[in-house]
Amino acid sequence: METLDELQHRARVEFVGRASVPILLQTEDSQSPWKSWGSGAWFRVPQASGPDRLFLLTAAHVVLDSAGKLAGNLFVPVSRPGATVGSDTVPLRAVGVATFVTAHDRSGPDTEHMDAVVLEVRRDLADRILAGDWGVLDSDNIGPHAASEGLDGVPFLLCGYPEQTSASGPGWAANAPVHVLGSRYDGDVTIEHGFDPDIDLLLERPDRDYDSSDAMPPLSLRGVSGALVWAIRAGDVPGIWHPRRGVVIAGHQVSATPTGYIRVRRGVVLARLIQRAAPEIADEIEARLEGRVVG
């Protein structure tokens, strides 16, 4: 029989899987027309009156084309988790309005440098997503800066949709999220565009299967860019326990070396863009980033 801690951990992992959103690329190959291009997550902003606002969080390089616009050949599923193609899959450009910041706008973080973007979902799609079986995040999942260092010694958890494990055919695509546990990487670093400890976090590439603990060959993480990396809250969580409240956004994955490390933008980067896109919760996010109790 599983212990309470084991049941709670399994519930957290299951929630993180439902919170992961596949971003699909439509190709010109008629026999394999779809592939996993990136990953993201939904984030809810409650409203005092009227329906809640909803945002898609991901990496900027996943969704922006060379002109800095939302790419026209990307799609996301709406009504249920999983990389499925059908009536519930819509073009990314039709999802809503993106909040990203250029290097010339000194009032906010440079999106190209930070590699982060938040996309507000239009009302009719937001209603369908919120009514579905997705794991939807909110400000409870914004943690103190310490979340980027891990919580209570528990490894970080990365969850996304790799291209390597996806398959597609005319009118269909199939994939499932992979869960990767990772500890901080402290080896040699060769990063082409520079390493900034204030916004960068490096995790070791896993060498064990999450479920069986058996040794595994290196997994290609193409398609996982934009996926959230989580710090797991171990032990008791104040208030009514829910798996959503058992995880904190530690950052989002932006790149990886074949065998060395995974590069993550710390959670503060997405938090700053959420503050910009949803000023009604800016003060609450600021308090959570500083580790103060809110509510």
XYZ file of C-alpha atoms in Angstrom:
295
model
C 0.000 0.000 0.000
C 1.295 3.446 -0.909
C 2.096 5.884 1.864
C 0.483 9.322 2.017
C 3.732 10.898 0.795
C 3.847 8.509 -2.172
C 0.215 9.201 -3.050
C 0.779 12.949 -2.859
C 3.908 12.731 -4.999
C 2.085 10.677 -7.640
C -0.756 13.232 -7.617
C 1.730 16.074 -8.119
C 3.346 14.293 -11.058
C -0.062 13.564 -12.625
C -1.081 17.210 -12.231
C 2.147 18.424 -13.849
C 1.379 16.148 -16.821
C -2.098 17.644 -17.204
C -0.607 21.133 -16.854
C 1.746 20.593 -19.819
C 0.514 21.910 -23.176
C 1.898 20.516 -26.468
C 2.615 23.023 -29.236
C 2.379 21.290 -32.626
C 4.092 22.147 -35.911
C 2.203 21.468 -39.148
C 4.683 20.100 -41.702
C 4.502 19.616 -45.479
C 4.900 15.839 -45.149
C 1.508 14.288 -45.959
C 2.432 11.017 -44.243
C 3.671 12.686 -41.054
C 1.989 16.101 -41.057
C 2.483 16.985 -37.376
C 5.358 16.998 -34.949
C 5.874 18.215 -31.428
C 7.529 21.641 -31.671
C 7.414 22.941 -28.111
C 5.607 22.850 -24.792
C 3.911 25.318 -22.470
C 1.323 25.676 -19.700
C -1.986 27.454 -18.986
C -2.098 30.159 -16.289
C -5.339 31.535 -14.800
C -5.817 35.081 -13.482
C -9.022 35.322 -11.370
C -11.232 38.371 -11.849
C -13.334 40.112 -9.186
C -16.184 40.329 -11.685
C -16.563 38.506 -14.957
C -14.798 35.386 -16.231
C -11.186 34.627 -15.351
C -8.404 35.559 -17.754
C -6.231 32.757 -19.150
C -2.689 32.807 -20.536
C -0.372 30.372 -22.316
C 3.198 30.435 -20.937
C 6.105 29.249 -23.096
C 9.519 30.134 -24.544
C 9.657 32.980 -27.059
C 11.831 31.079 -29.542
C 9.182 28.348 -29.743
C 6.356 30.574 -30.980
C 7.934 33.650 -32.619
C 9.115 33.604 -36.239
C 12.147 35.433 -37.644
C 10.089 38.634 -37.908
C 9.139 38.498 -34.226
C 5.516 37.519 -34.972
C 3.589 34.445 -33.853
C 4.450 31.641 -36.285
C 1.649 30.703 -38.666
C 2.219 26.937 -38.746
C 1.840 26.218 -35.017
C -1.239 24.750 -33.333
C -2.397 23.899 -29.799
C -5.111 21.490 -28.566
C -7.862 23.146 -26.560
C -10.457 20.828 -25.054
C -8.263 18.144 -23.482
C -4.633 17.444 -22.586
C -2.471 15.548 -25.034
C -1.117 16.141 -28.519
C -4.267 15.255 -30.441
C -5.333 16.810 -33.723
C -8.953 17.423 -34.594
C -11.730 19.923 -34.048
C -10.162 20.931 -30.727
C -6.828 22.004 -32.271
C -6.521 25.664 -33.236
C -3.806 27.796 -34.878
C -1.614 29.567 -32.350
C -2.274 32.884 -34.092
C -5.983 32.404 -33.377
C -5.457 31.740 -29.666
C -5.074 35.343 -28.529
C -2.691 38.238 -27.961
C 0.957 37.793 -26.950
C 2.818 39.874 -24.376
C 6.494 40.052 -25.169
C 9.060 42.809 -24.831
C 11.809 43.951 -27.201
C 15.282 45.075 -26.223
C 14.269 48.640 -27.123
C 11.526 48.751 -24.480
C 13.314 49.511 -21.218
C 10.127 49.279 -19.148
C 10.227 45.488 -19.077
C 12.503 42.457 -19.551
C 13.833 41.901 -23.079
C 11.922 38.910 -24.474
C 14.668 37.842 -26.859
C 17.197 37.764 -24.026
C 14.796 36.212 -21.521
C 13.269 33.805 -24.086
C 9.795 33.989 -22.534
C 6.342 34.961 -23.745
C 2.803 34.932 -22.327
C -0.177 34.718 -24.671
C -3.630 35.769 -23.460
C -6.240 33.294 -24.662
C -9.364 34.675 -26.317
C -12.570 34.334 -24.324
C -14.336 31.465 -26.154
C -11.223 29.278 -26.145
C -10.439 30.153 -22.519
C -13.900 28.946 -21.485
C -13.326 25.599 -23.228
C -9.883 25.156 -21.688
C -11.041 26.038 -18.172
C -13.971 23.618 -18.511
C -11.692 20.778 -19.621
C -9.368 18.396 -17.812
C -6.273 20.564 -18.032
C -4.155 21.304 -14.999
C -4.385 25.106 -14.893
C -1.886 27.150 -12.871
C -2.418 30.329 -10.884
C -0.471 32.635 -8.581
C -0.181 29.824 -5.988
C 2.407 28.324 -8.340
C 4.582 31.440 -8.216
C 7.120 30.856 -5.468
C 9.926 32.780 -3.824
C 13.238 33.188 -5.610
C 14.379 30.223 -3.504
C 12.153 27.993 -5.634
C 14.787 28.295 -8.344
C 17.194 26.549 -5.965
C 14.847 23.631 -5.320
C 12.633 23.014 -2.301
C 13.502 20.840 0.689
C 16.220 19.024 -1.231
C 13.736 17.466 -3.689
C 14.922 17.344 -7.333
C 13.383 19.516 -10.007
C 10.723 18.050 -12.301
C 10.565 18.843 -16.034
C 7.524 17.818 -18.053
C 7.014 18.332 -21.795
C 6.276 16.758 -25.176
C 9.449 15.581 -26.997
C 9.396 15.130 -30.754
C 11.268 11.841 -30.326
C 8.258 10.107 -28.745
C 5.580 11.591 -31.029
C 3.900 10.108 -34.092
C 1.393 11.415 -36.632
C -0.481 10.575 -39.814
C -3.160 12.177 -42.005
C -5.613 13.780 -39.572
C -4.027 12.558 -36.352
C -1.089 13.031 -34.011
C -0.228 11.272 -30.773
C 2.188 11.976 -27.982
C 2.386 11.856 -24.216
C 4.355 14.065 -21.844
C 7.602 12.798 -20.377
C 8.554 13.504 -16.775
C 12.224 14.128 -16.065
C 13.727 14.513 -12.597
C 16.857 16.642 -12.499
C 19.303 17.974 -9.929
C 21.416 21.102 -10.252
C 24.298 20.820 -12.708
C 27.651 22.022 -11.384
C 30.003 20.883 -14.168
C 31.684 22.775 -16.984
C 29.501 25.264 -18.869
C 29.943 26.308 -22.495
C 26.964 28.538 -23.315
C 27.198 30.434 -26.587
C 25.128 33.437 -25.536
C 26.437 33.771 -21.989
C 25.301 32.498 -18.613
C 23.484 34.827 -16.224
C 23.073 33.298 -12.732
C 20.242 35.730 -11.982
C 18.030 34.217 -14.681
C 19.710 30.926 -15.649
C 19.464 27.549 -13.922
C 21.254 24.433 -15.166
C 20.008 20.890 -14.494
C 21.788 17.600 -15.076
C 20.589 15.525 -18.032
C 18.798 12.432 -16.655
C 20.237 8.958 -17.178
C 17.434 6.990 -15.517
C 13.870 6.231 -16.531
C 11.535 8.103 -14.182
C 9.115 5.194 -13.622
C 11.458 2.169 -13.555
C 14.777 3.786 -12.467
C 16.474 1.714 -15.206
C 19.400 3.226 -17.112
C 18.299 4.875 -20.362
C 20.055 6.425 -23.377
C 20.036 10.228 -23.621
C 16.557 11.457 -24.591
C 16.375 14.161 -27.227
C 14.538 17.133 -25.725
C 13.580 18.683 -29.073
C 9.927 19.640 -28.599
C 10.338 20.246 -24.870
C 11.497 23.869 -25.190
C 9.088 26.108 -23.299
C 8.091 23.327 -20.904
C 7.900 24.346 -17.268
C 10.390 23.109 -14.706
C 8.930 22.595 -11.265
C 10.254 22.733 -7.737
C 8.334 20.208 -5.659
C 6.925 21.340 -2.330
C 7.732 18.540 0.061
C 5.804 18.000 3.285
C 2.721 19.872 4.410
C 1.180 22.711 2.400
C -0.876 25.240 4.419
C -4.628 25.015 3.879
C -6.488 22.335 1.925
C -4.014 20.071 0.116
C -4.248 19.926 -3.673
C -1.598 18.627 -6.098
C -1.572 22.012 -7.856
C -0.421 23.637 -4.611
C 2.342 21.066 -4.215
C 4.490 22.465 -7.054
C 6.118 25.827 -7.768
C 7.314 27.140 -11.133
C 11.116 27.051 -10.995
C 11.467 28.126 -14.623
C 11.020 27.017 -18.228
C 13.347 24.985 -20.432
C 15.066 26.913 -23.244
C 17.862 24.605 -24.467
C 19.913 21.512 -23.674
C 23.218 19.886 -24.525
C 23.109 16.274 -25.801
C 24.486 14.726 -22.600
C 25.518 17.492 -20.198
C 22.840 19.831 -18.939
C 19.420 21.389 -19.446
C 19.266 25.195 -19.508
C 16.327 26.746 -17.695
C 15.162 30.348 -17.423
C 14.296 30.910 -13.769
C 10.658 31.333 -12.740
C 11.097 35.039 -12.036
C 11.305 35.675 -15.808
C 7.783 34.391 -16.570
C 6.534 35.987 -13.353
C 7.684 39.421 -14.547
C 5.893 38.998 -17.871
C 2.718 37.848 -16.095
C 2.895 40.994 -13.955
C 3.098 43.059 -17.126
C 0.240 41.223 -18.861
C -2.013 41.050 -15.758
C -1.274 44.085 -13.549
C -4.235 43.209 -11.314
C -2.109 40.472 -9.686
C 1.268 42.246 -9.919
C 1.434 43.028 -6.188
C 0.496 39.475 -5.206
C 3.177 38.035 -7.503
C 5.759 40.446 -6.093
C 4.965 39.293 -2.567
C 5.261 35.640 -3.573
C 8.590 36.233 -5.310
C 9.893 37.788 -2.109
C 8.629 34.868 -0.039
C 5.944 36.817 1.832
C 2.697 35.081 2.776
C -0.227 36.175 0.604
C -3.875 35.810 1.595
